[in-house]
Coordinates of C-alpha atoms in Angstrom, one line a residue:
M1 CA 19.9 20.6 -8.3
N2 CA 16.4 23.0 -7.9
L3 CA 13.3 21.1 -7.8
S4 CA 11.8 23.0 -11.0
L5 CA 15.0 21.5 -12.9
Q6 CA 14.1 18.0 -11.3
A7 CA 10.6 18.3 -12.4
L8 CA 11.3 19.5 -16.1
W9 CA 14.2 16.7 -16.6
A10 CA 11.5 13.8 -15.1
F11 CA 8.8 15.0 -17.1
L12 CA 11.0 15.3 -20.6
P13 CA 10.3 11.4 -21.4
I14 CA 6.6 11.6 -20.7
L15 CA 6.9 15.0 -23.2
S16 CA 8.6 13.1 -25.6
A17 CA 6.6 9.8 -25.6
G18 CA 3.7 12.3 -26.0
I19 CA 5.2 13.7 -29.1
L20 CA 6.4 10.5 -30.7
L21 CA 2.9 9.1 -30.3
I22 CA 0.4 11.7 -30.5
G23 CA 2.3 14.5 -32.7
I24 CA 4.7 12.4 -34.9
R25 CA 2.4 9.3 -34.9
W26 CA 5.2 6.7 -34.5
A27 CA 4.3 3.2 -33.5
A28 CA 4.5 2.5 -29.7
S29 CA 7.0 -0.3 -30.9
R30 CA 9.3 2.5 -32.2
A31 CA 8.6 5.1 -29.8
M32 CA 8.8 3.1 -26.5
P33 CA 12.3 1.6 -27.0
V34 CA 13.2 5.4 -27.3
I35 CA 11.5 6.6 -24.3
F36 CA 13.0 3.6 -22.5
A37 CA 16.7 4.6 -23.1
M38 CA 15.6 8.1 -22.8
T39 CA 14.6 7.2 -19.2
A40 CA 17.7 5.0 -18.5
L41 CA 20.3 7.7 -19.2
I42 CA 18.3 10.4 -17.2
A43 CA 18.3 8.2 -14.5
Y44 CA 21.7 7.4 -14.3
F45 CA 23.3 11.0 -15.3
V46 CA 20.5 13.3 -13.9
W47 CA 19.3 11.3 -10.7
D48 CA 22.8 9.2 -10.0
V49 CA 20.9 6.0 -9.9
S50 CA 23.5 2.9 -10.5
I51 CA 23.5 0.9 -13.7
P52 CA 22.9 -2.3 -11.3
L53 CA 19.7 -0.5 -10.0
I54 CA 18.7 0.4 -13.5
A55 CA 19.1 -3.1 -14.6
A56 CA 17.3 -4.1 -11.9
A57 CA 14.3 -2.1 -12.1
S58 CA 14.3 -3.3 -15.7
I59 CA 14.4 -7.1 -14.9
Q60 CA 11.4 -6.0 -12.2
G61 CA 9.5 -4.6 -15.3
L62 CA 10.0 -7.5 -17.3
F63 CA 8.1 -9.5 -14.4
V64 CA 5.5 -7.2 -15.0
S65 CA 5.2 -7.5 -18.2
F66 CA 5.2 -11.4 -18.2
D67 CA 2.1 -10.8 -16.4
I68 CA 0.1 -8.4 -18.5
L69 CA 1.1 -10.6 -21.5
F70 CA -0.3 -13.9 -20.0
I71 CA -3.7 -11.9 -19.7
I72 CA -3.4 -10.7 -23.1
F73 CA -2.8 -14.3 -24.6
G74 CA -5.8 -15.6 -21.9
A75 CA -8.2 -12.9 -23.3
I76 CA -7.3 -13.7 -27.4
L77 CA -7.4 -17.2 -26.9
L78 CA -10.9 -17.4 -25.1
L79 CA -12.4 -15.5 -27.6
T80 CA -10.3 -17.3 -30.7
T81 CA -11.7 -20.7 -28.9
L82 CA -15.5 -19.2 -28.6
E83 CA -15.2 -17.7 -32.4
L84 CA -13.9 -21.7 -33.7
S85 CA -17.0 -23.1 -31.6
G86 CA -19.6 -21.0 -32.7
A87 CA -20.2 -19.4 -29.9
V88 CA -19.5 -15.7 -31.1
A89 CA -22.2 -15.8 -33.7
S90 CA -24.9 -17.0 -31.1
I91 CA -23.7 -13.8 -28.7
R92 CA -23.9 -11.3 -32.0
Q93 CA -27.2 -12.6 -32.9
S94 CA -28.4 -12.5 -28.8
F95 CA -27.2 -8.6 -28.5
T96 CA -28.6 -8.3 -31.9
Q97 CA -31.9 -9.5 -30.6
I98 CA -31.8 -7.0 -27.7
S99 CA -31.0 -4.2 -29.8
P100 CA -29.7 -4.0 -33.1
D101 CA -28.5 -0.5 -32.2
R102 CA -24.8 -0.2 -31.2
R103 CA -25.0 2.6 -28.9
V104 CA -27.2 0.0 -26.3
Q105 CA -24.7 -2.8 -27.1
V106 CA -21.7 0.0 -25.8
V107 CA -23.9 0.7 -22.5
I108 CA -24.5 -2.9 -22.1
I109 CA -21.3 -4.8 -23.0
V110 CA -18.8 -2.0 -22.4
W111 CA -19.8 0.1 -19.4
L112 CA -21.7 -2.5 -17.6
F113 CA -19.8 -5.9 -18.6
G114 CA -16.7 -4.2 -18.6
A115 CA -17.3 -2.5 -15.1
F116 CA -18.2 -6.1 -13.5
I117 CA -14.9 -7.7 -15.1
E118 CA -12.9 -4.6 -13.5
G119 CA -14.1 -5.2 -10.2
A120 CA -14.0 -8.6 -10.3
S121 CA -10.3 -8.7 -11.7
G122 CA -9.0 -5.1 -12.3
F123 CA -5.3 -4.6 -14.0
G124 CA -6.4 -4.1 -17.6
T125 CA -8.5 -7.4 -18.0
P126 CA -11.6 -5.4 -19.0
A127 CA -10.2 -3.8 -21.9
A128 CA -8.6 -6.9 -23.1
M129 CA -12.1 -9.4 -22.7
V130 CA -14.2 -6.2 -24.2
A131 CA -12.2 -5.0 -27.2
P132 CA -11.8 -8.4 -28.8
L133 CA -15.7 -9.5 -27.9
L134 CA -16.8 -5.7 -29.7
V135 CA -14.4 -6.9 -32.9
A136 CA -16.3 -10.0 -33.1
L137 CA -19.7 -8.2 -32.8
G138 CA -18.6 -6.2 -35.8
F139 CA -17.3 -3.2 -34.2
P140 CA -14.1 -1.2 -35.9
A141 CA -10.9 -2.5 -34.0
M142 CA -10.0 1.4 -33.3
A143 CA -13.8 2.0 -31.7
A144 CA -13.2 -1.3 -29.6
V145 CA -9.9 -0.5 -28.2
M146 CA -11.0 3.3 -27.4
L147 CA -14.1 1.8 -26.0
G148 CA -12.7 -0.3 -24.0
M149 CA -10.2 2.2 -22.3
M150 CA -13.0 4.3 -21.5
V151 CA -14.5 1.8 -19.2
Q152 CA -11.2 1.5 -17.4
S153 CA -12.3 5.0 -15.2
T154 CA -15.4 4.8 -12.9
P155 CA -14.8 1.2 -12.0
V156 CA -11.0 0.9 -11.4
T157 CA -10.9 2.8 -7.9
F158 CA -12.4 -0.4 -6.7
G159 CA -11.4 -2.9 -8.9
A160 CA -10.0 -6.3 -8.4
V161 CA -12.2 -6.4 -5.4
G162 CA -11.0 -3.3 -4.0
T163 CA -7.4 -3.6 -4.4
P164 CA -6.2 0.1 -5.5
I165 CA -8.1 1.1 -1.9
L166 CA -7.0 -2.3 0.5
V167 CA -3.9 -2.0 -1.0
G168 CA -2.6 0.9 -2.8
V169 CA -3.6 3.5 -0.7
R170 CA -2.7 1.5 2.7
G171 CA 0.3 0.9 1.3
G172 CA 1.2 4.5 0.5
V173 CA 0.0 6.1 3.6
D174 CA 0.5 3.4 6.3
S175 CA 3.5 4.8 8.8
P176 CA 4.0 4.9 12.2
E177 CA 3.3 8.3 12.3
L178 CA -0.3 7.7 10.8
Q179 CA -0.8 4.9 13.1
Q180 CA 0.1 6.9 16.1
R181 CA -2.6 9.6 14.8
L182 CA -5.4 7.1 13.9
S183 CA -4.8 5.8 17.8
E184 CA -4.9 9.2 18.9
A185 CA -8.3 9.8 17.2
G186 CA -9.7 6.4 18.5
I187 CA -10.4 4.7 15.4
N188 CA -8.1 1.9 12.9
M189 CA -6.5 1.8 9.4
E190 CA -9.9 0.2 7.8
S191 CA -12.1 3.2 9.2
F192 CA -9.7 5.4 7.5
L193 CA -9.4 3.3 3.9
H194 CA -13.4 3.1 4.3
Y195 CA -14.2 6.6 4.8
V196 CA -11.7 7.0 1.5
G197 CA -13.5 4.6 -0.5
M198 CA -16.8 6.4 0.3
E199 CA -15.5 9.6 -0.7
A200 CA -14.2 8.4 -3.8
A201 CA -17.4 6.6 -4.4
I202 CA -19.3 10.0 -4.2
L203 CA -17.2 11.8 -6.4
H204 CA -17.1 8.8 -9.3
A205 CA -20.6 8.6 -9.1
I206 CA -21.3 12.4 -9.8
V207 CA -18.6 12.3 -12.9
G208 CA -18.8 8.7 -13.7
T209 CA -22.7 8.5 -14.3
F210 CA -21.9 10.5 -17.8
I211 CA -19.2 8.4 -19.1
P212 CA -21.5 5.8 -21.1
V213 CA -23.2 9.4 -22.7
L214 CA -19.7 9.9 -23.7
M215 CA -18.9 6.9 -24.8
V216 CA -21.7 6.4 -27.5
M217 CA -21.1 10.6 -28.7
M218 CA -17.5 9.7 -28.9
M219 CA -18.4 6.5 -31.0
T220 CA -21.0 8.2 -33.2
R221 CA -18.5 11.2 -33.6
F222 CA -15.5 9.4 -34.7
F223 CA -16.7 6.3 -36.2
G224 CA -20.4 6.9 -37.5
E225 CA -21.0 8.1 -41.5
R226 CA -22.1 11.5 -40.4
K227 CA -19.4 12.2 -37.8
S228 CA -22.3 13.6 -35.6
W229 CA -21.8 14.0 -31.8
W230 CA -26.0 14.4 -32.0
E231 CA -26.2 11.0 -33.0
G232 CA -25.0 9.8 -29.8
L233 CA -26.5 12.8 -27.7
S234 CA -29.8 11.5 -28.8
I235 CA -29.6 7.8 -27.1
F236 CA -29.1 10.2 -23.9
P237 CA -32.0 9.0 -21.9
F238 CA -31.1 5.8 -22.2
A239 CA -26.9 6.0 -21.8
L240 CA -27.9 7.9 -18.5
F241 CA -30.0 5.5 -17.2
G242 CA -27.4 3.1 -17.8
G243 CA -24.6 5.5 -15.9
L244 CA -27.4 5.5 -13.2
A245 CA -28.0 1.7 -13.0
F246 CA -24.3 1.4 -12.2
T247 CA -23.6 4.3 -10.2
L248 CA -26.4 4.1 -7.8
P249 CA -25.7 0.6 -6.4
Y250 CA -21.9 1.2 -6.8
V251 CA -22.1 4.6 -4.5
L252 CA -24.3 2.6 -2.0
T253 CA -22.1 0.0 -1.6
G254 CA -19.4 1.8 -1.0
I255 CA -20.8 3.9 1.6
F256 CA -22.4 1.1 3.2
L257 CA -20.4 -1.8 2.5
G258 CA -16.8 -0.7 2.0
P259 CA -14.4 -0.9 -1.0
E260 CA -14.4 -4.1 -2.0
F261 CA -17.7 -4.4 -3.7
P262 CA -18.6 -1.0 -5.3
S263 CA -18.1 -2.3 -9.0
L264 CA -18.9 -5.7 -8.5
M265 CA -22.4 -4.7 -7.1
G266 CA -22.8 -1.7 -9.6
G267 CA -22.0 -4.1 -12.7
I268 CA -24.5 -7.0 -11.7
V269 CA -27.3 -4.7 -10.7
G270 CA -26.8 -2.5 -14.2
M271 CA -26.4 -5.5 -16.1
V272 CA -29.5 -7.1 -14.9
G273 CA -31.7 -3.7 -15.2
V274 CA -30.4 -2.6 -18.3
T275 CA -30.8 -5.6 -20.4
Y276 CA -34.4 -6.0 -19.0
A277 CA -35.0 -2.3 -20.1
A278 CA -33.5 -2.7 -23.3
R279 CA -35.7 -5.7 -24.4
K280 CA -39.0 -3.8 -23.2
G281 CA -37.4 -0.4 -25.1
F282 CA -37.1 1.3 -22.3
L283 CA -36.1 5.0 -23.2
L284 CA -34.9 4.2 -26.6
P285 CA -35.3 6.4 -29.4
K286 CA -36.7 5.6 -32.4
D287 CA -34.2 5.4 -34.7
H288 CA -31.1 3.2 -34.8
W289 CA -27.8 3.7 -35.1
D290 CA -24.6 1.3 -36.9
F291 CA -21.4 1.9 -38.0
P292 CA -21.3 2.3 -42.1
P293 CA -20.6 -0.8 -44.0
S294 CA -17.3 -2.0 -43.3
S295 CA -15.9 -2.0 -47.3
S296 CA -16.0 1.8 -46.6
W297 CA -14.0 1.9 -43.4
P298 CA -10.4 3.3 -43.6
S299 CA -7.7 1.3 -43.3
T300 CA -7.0 2.6 -39.7
W301 CA -10.0 1.4 -38.4
F302 CA -9.0 -2.3 -39.1
G303 CA -7.0 -4.6 -36.8
K304 CA -5.3 -7.8 -37.2
L305 CA -8.0 -9.8 -35.3
V306 CA -10.5 -11.3 -38.2
V307 CA -13.8 -12.9 -36.8
A308 CA -15.6 -14.9 -39.9
N309 CA -18.7 -13.8 -41.0
P310 CA -21.3 -15.0 -37.9
E311 CA -24.2 -15.4 -40.3
D312 CA -22.1 -18.2 -42.7
S313 CA -23.4 -21.7 -41.5
S314 CA -21.1 -23.4 -43.2
V315 CA -18.2 -21.9 -40.7
F316 CA -20.2 -22.4 -37.4
P317 CA -23.1 -24.4 -36.4
T318 CA -26.1 -23.0 -34.7
M319 CA -25.7 -22.6 -30.7
N320 CA -27.7 -22.0 -27.7
P321 CA -27.1 -18.6 -26.6
K322 CA -27.0 -19.8 -22.9
K323 CA -24.0 -22.4 -23.4
A324 CA -22.6 -19.5 -25.6
W325 CA -22.3 -16.9 -22.9
M326 CA -21.5 -19.9 -20.3
P327 CA -17.3 -19.4 -20.7
Y328 CA -18.0 -15.4 -19.9
A329 CA -20.0 -16.6 -17.0
W330 CA -17.3 -19.3 -15.8
V331 CA -15.0 -16.6 -16.0
A332 CA -16.7 -13.8 -13.9
I333 CA -17.4 -16.5 -11.3
L334 CA -13.9 -17.7 -10.8
L335 CA -12.1 -14.3 -10.7
V336 CA -14.5 -13.1 -8.0
M337 CA -14.2 -16.6 -6.3
S338 CA -10.3 -16.3 -6.4
R339 CA -10.6 -12.4 -5.1
L340 CA -12.8 -12.7 -2.1
P341 CA -10.8 -13.0 1.0
L342 CA -12.9 -15.7 2.4
L343 CA -12.7 -18.3 0.6
P344 CA -9.7 -20.2 0.1
L345 CA -9.1 -20.2 -3.5
G346 CA -7.4 -17.1 -3.7
T347 CA -4.3 -18.1 -1.2
W348 CA -4.2 -21.4 -3.0
L349 CA -3.6 -20.0 -6.4
K350 CA -0.9 -17.6 -4.8
G351 CA 1.0 -20.7 -3.7
L352 CA 3.0 -21.0 -6.7
K353 CA 4.8 -17.9 -6.6
L354 CA 7.8 -17.2 -9.2
S355 CA 10.0 -14.3 -7.4
W356 CA 13.8 -12.6 -7.4
V357 CA 14.9 -10.9 -4.3
Q358 CA 17.0 -8.1 -4.2
I359 CA 18.0 -8.4 -7.9
L360 CA 21.6 -7.9 -8.8
G361 CA 22.1 -7.4 -4.9
T362 CA 19.9 -4.0 -5.1
E363 CA 17.0 -3.4 -2.8
I364 CA 14.6 -4.2 -5.7
S365 CA 12.7 -7.3 -6.0
A366 CA 10.4 -9.1 -8.3
S367 CA 7.3 -11.5 -8.1
S368 CA 4.7 -13.2 -10.3
T369 CA 2.2 -15.4 -8.7
P370 CA 0.9 -17.0 -12.5
L371 CA -2.0 -19.1 -11.0
Y372 CA -3.6 -16.1 -9.6
L373 CA -3.3 -14.0 -13.0
P374 CA -6.3 -13.6 -14.8
G375 CA -5.1 -15.4 -17.8
A376 CA -4.8 -18.7 -16.1
I377 CA -8.7 -18.5 -15.3
F378 CA -8.8 -17.6 -18.8
L379 CA -7.1 -20.9 -19.7
V380 CA -8.7 -23.3 -17.9
V381 CA -12.4 -21.8 -19.0
V382 CA -10.4 -22.6 -22.6
V383 CA -9.9 -26.0 -22.0
C384 CA -13.5 -26.6 -20.5
T385 CA -15.2 -24.7 -23.2
Y386 CA -13.1 -27.4 -25.5
F387 CA -15.2 -29.8 -24.1
Y388 CA -18.6 -28.1 -23.0
Q389 CA -19.0 -26.9 -26.4
R390 CA -18.0 -29.9 -28.0
M391 CA -15.4 -28.5 -30.7
P392 CA -13.7 -30.6 -33.4
K393 CA -10.6 -32.0 -32.9
G394 CA -7.4 -29.5 -34.2
S395 CA -9.5 -26.7 -33.4
L396 CA -7.7 -26.0 -29.7
S397 CA -4.4 -26.3 -31.5
K398 CA -5.5 -23.6 -34.2
A399 CA -6.7 -21.2 -31.1
F400 CA -3.3 -21.5 -29.5
A401 CA -1.3 -20.8 -32.7
R402 CA -3.3 -17.7 -33.8
S403 CA -3.3 -16.4 -30.1
G404 CA 0.5 -16.8 -29.4
R405 CA 1.2 -15.1 -32.8
M406 CA -0.9 -12.0 -31.5
T407 CA 0.8 -12.0 -28.1
L408 CA 4.4 -11.8 -29.4
N409 CA 3.4 -8.9 -31.4
A410 CA 2.5 -6.7 -27.9
G411 CA 5.6 -8.8 -26.0
F412 CA 7.9 -6.2 -28.3
V413 CA 6.7 -3.0 -26.9
L414 CA 5.9 -4.4 -23.1
I415 CA 9.4 -5.7 -22.5
F416 CA 10.5 -1.7 -23.0
T417 CA 7.1 0.3 -21.8
I418 CA 7.2 -1.7 -18.3
P419 CA 10.8 -1.5 -17.6
M420 CA 10.9 2.3 -18.2
V421 CA 8.1 3.0 -15.8
R422 CA 9.8 0.9 -13.3
I423 CA 12.4 2.6 -13.5
Y424 CA 10.7 5.8 -13.2
I425 CA 9.1 4.4 -9.8
N426 CA 12.6 3.2 -8.4
S427 CA 14.6 6.3 -9.4
G428 CA 14.3 7.5 -5.3
L429 CA 16.8 5.0 -4.8
N430 CA 20.0 7.3 -5.8
E431 CA 23.1 8.4 -4.7
S432 CA 22.0 11.9 -5.3
G433 CA 19.6 12.3 -2.7
M434 CA 16.5 13.4 -4.9
L435 CA 13.3 12.2 -4.8
S436 CA 12.2 9.9 -7.3
M437 CA 10.6 11.2 -10.5
P438 CA 7.1 11.0 -10.4
I439 CA 7.5 12.8 -6.2
A440 CA 9.6 15.4 -7.8
M441 CA 7.0 16.4 -10.3
A442 CA 4.1 16.5 -7.8
Q443 CA 5.9 18.1 -5.7
W444 CA 6.9 21.0 -7.8
V445 CA 2.9 20.9 -8.8
A446 CA 2.1 21.4 -5.0
E447 CA 4.5 24.2 -4.3
N448 CA 3.4 26.6 -7.2
V449 CA -0.7 25.9 -6.8
G450 CA -1.3 26.2 -3.0
G451 CA -4.6 26.7 -1.8
I452 CA -6.3 25.1 -5.0
W453 CA -4.5 22.1 -4.6
P454 CA -7.9 20.0 -4.7
L455 CA -8.2 21.0 -8.5
F456 CA -4.8 19.3 -9.6
A457 CA -4.7 16.7 -7.0
P458 CA -7.1 14.0 -9.4
T459 CA -4.1 15.2 -12.3
V460 CA -1.2 14.0 -10.0
G461 CA -3.0 10.7 -9.4
A462 CA -4.0 10.5 -13.1
L463 CA 0.0 11.2 -14.0
G464 CA 1.1 8.2 -11.3
A465 CA -1.7 6.0 -13.6
F466 CA -0.2 7.2 -16.9
I467 CA 3.4 6.4 -16.2
A468 CA 2.5 2.9 -14.3
G469 CA -0.7 1.9 -15.6
S470 CA -2.3 1.2 -12.8
N471 CA -4.2 3.2 -9.8
T472 CA -3.1 0.7 -7.0
V473 CA 0.8 2.0 -8.3
S474 CA -0.1 5.7 -8.7
N475 CA -1.7 5.2 -5.4
L476 CA 1.4 3.7 -3.6
M477 CA 3.5 6.6 -5.2
F478 CA 1.3 9.6 -4.2
S479 CA -1.1 8.9 -1.5
Q480 CA 1.3 10.0 1.3
F481 CA 2.5 12.9 -0.4
Q482 CA -1.1 14.1 -1.1
L483 CA -1.7 13.5 2.8
G484 CA 1.1 15.6 3.6
I485 CA 0.0 18.3 1.2
A486 CA -3.3 18.0 2.9
E487 CA -2.0 18.4 6.4
S488 CA 0.4 21.5 5.5
L489 CA -2.8 23.3 3.6
A490 CA -5.1 22.4 6.6
M491 CA -7.4 20.4 4.5
S492 CA -9.3 16.8 4.8
G493 CA -6.2 14.3 4.5
A494 CA -8.8 11.4 3.3
F495 CA -10.6 13.5 1.0
I496 CA -7.5 14.6 -0.7
V497 CA -6.4 10.9 -0.6
A498 CA -10.1 10.3 -2.2
L499 CA -9.5 12.9 -5.1
Q500 CA -6.0 11.1 -5.6
S501 CA -7.8 7.4 -6.0
V502 CA -10.2 8.9 -8.4
G503 CA -7.7 10.8 -10.7
A504 CA -5.5 7.7 -10.9
A505 CA -8.7 5.7 -12.0
A506 CA -9.1 8.1 -14.9
G507 CA -5.4 8.2 -15.8
N508 CA -6.2 4.4 -17.1
M509 CA -7.8 6.0 -19.8
I510 CA -4.4 6.9 -21.3
A511 CA -1.8 4.7 -19.5
I512 CA 0.2 3.6 -22.5
H513 CA 0.8 0.2 -21.7
N514 CA -3.0 -0.8 -21.3
V515 CA -3.5 0.9 -24.7
V516 CA -0.9 -1.4 -25.8
A517 CA -2.5 -4.5 -24.0
A518 CA -5.9 -3.6 -25.5
S519 CA -4.6 -3.2 -28.7
A520 CA -2.8 -6.6 -28.8
T521 CA -6.1 -8.2 -28.2
V522 CA -7.7 -7.1 -31.4
G523 CA -4.2 -7.1 -33.7
F524 CA -4.1 -3.0 -33.8
L525 CA -0.7 -2.7 -32.1
G526 CA 1.1 0.6 -34.1
K527 CA -1.4 2.7 -34.0
E528 CA -1.6 3.3 -30.1
G529 CA -1.3 7.3 -30.8
A530 CA -4.4 7.6 -32.4
V531 CA -6.4 5.8 -29.5
L532 CA -4.5 8.2 -27.1
K533 CA -5.5 11.1 -28.9
K534 CA -9.1 10.0 -28.5
T535 CA -8.7 9.0 -24.9
L536 CA -7.1 12.3 -23.7
L537 CA -10.7 13.6 -24.0
P538 CA -12.6 11.5 -21.3
T539 CA -9.5 11.5 -19.3
L540 CA -9.5 15.4 -19.4
Y541 CA -13.0 15.7 -18.7
Y542 CA -12.8 13.3 -15.7
V543 CA -9.9 15.1 -13.7
L544 CA -10.8 18.4 -14.5
F545 CA -14.6 17.9 -12.9
V546 CA -13.5 16.0 -10.1
G547 CA -11.0 18.8 -9.3
L548 CA -14.0 21.3 -9.2
L549 CA -16.0 19.1 -7.3
G550 CA -13.0 19.0 -5.1
L551 CA -12.6 22.9 -5.1
M552 CA -16.3 22.7 -4.1
A553 CA -15.9 20.5 -1.5
I554 CA -13.3 22.3 0.6
Y555 CA -14.3 25.7 0.0
V556 CA -18.0 25.5 -0.5
W557 CA -19.6 22.8 1.4
G558 CA -16.7 22.8 3.9
V559 CA -16.3 19.3 3.9
A560 CA -14.6 18.1 7.1
D561 CA -12.9 14.8 8.1
P562 CA -14.7 12.8 10.5
L563 CA -11.6 10.9 11.2
G564 CA -9.7 14.1 12.4
L565 CA -7.2 13.8 9.3

């Protein structure tokens, strides 16, 4: 079968998912079982993947589904616990004291706090934490999910203490041939990864600085009473300041320290500086923006996560804001401590490993380290919160019951979505000798665009993240491919891999199972297509402008690869 037909067959499930979710507006719970079945049939009849391999890939997907559901459950449980303790009421009041303007709250909570959590944990945790917090603060559920997905862009390349670079790119390009070329150039893999991270940070800083501006503009356009872009643009100076407060320390860290800490450093510095500036009214417009009264919201804006009125003193006791915020501080501290390679905590948590090697006698294996997942940290913090905030007896069991019900709703979708992804990725293990589905699509694009490849390199990365829901996995799938294309076109290999990594970060905004995970935390399941339709806009913005920067870097600025790659 020629490459064009392979690419067409491989693209069919993605196209079908878009039509069902966005065009026909099916719920993911209805669409994804169909897409899973379609992918399995194409893998069997077109790629000649054996039934045991398809089953093994699906089981591998269930391991990943468990990891994601554990994170979702922990995030919902923490928010529900804080609601029942009265902490949410205090948190909401503290943000109102900084500024009642929802646009300011988006810059601080979604962009900066979310970026910090991404730097510490990654893997969809920011949206799982930010979305329910926004709902608790009075945001519509749809707006909370949309905004939570948008923060999964600029910080993602350096999420989980640099995992997409240190694990994704390294695992994607490491080969005897590359090691020999590095040795001949007198450098090592760490230098190569540092350069990839540095270039990625610069690209992100240029394009990502405007993401908080786009966040507030989309919020006012889609969720404002006047449906106005201008109401978001009127806070442009402050939103741009928020973008720079993150990206400046972010890019400096990427250049001078490496890929582990850009998002962490940018989030910390940005939160401190922007919160102080907001309290002083620095660059804030005279007008204040809020959503219309909730009584006028359309039904499509609501989720099933219901937070009681925080001003009702009969429901919530008065709580010191520092005491209310402390559980989130614990989460951040524990996430960072568990991800720093210099500390033993991460190694200890990884000690409990559930694995299935060579599933059903195939080459496919799966594993999970439940104690290392953010979900386990959420559980520890929930228990500590119960005692620290002196919650009434029975409140913890009530929080567990409510959170469990919401998590089960997401489970049905994910047990089809993630196995579908793993079939895609493992489709290279076939009897036909054909490339895997993602590589076939990328190869077709490469053969048909030639010298303007830098324009399309980020889109390939985004495609990988759309399929896999992970910057790391996209880099694992496509980094070697991108390096080979760069070599054939006599371009900087490390720079093209950086374009891949940046595009893969942007693709997280439209990754189906990330949307499902974020939606589950606010009870918004069944409306994923509406969210994807909105997050497609910032994704297109990202890959287009990064691609244009890539073309300019190659052909105008003449970017050279100091590593000889």
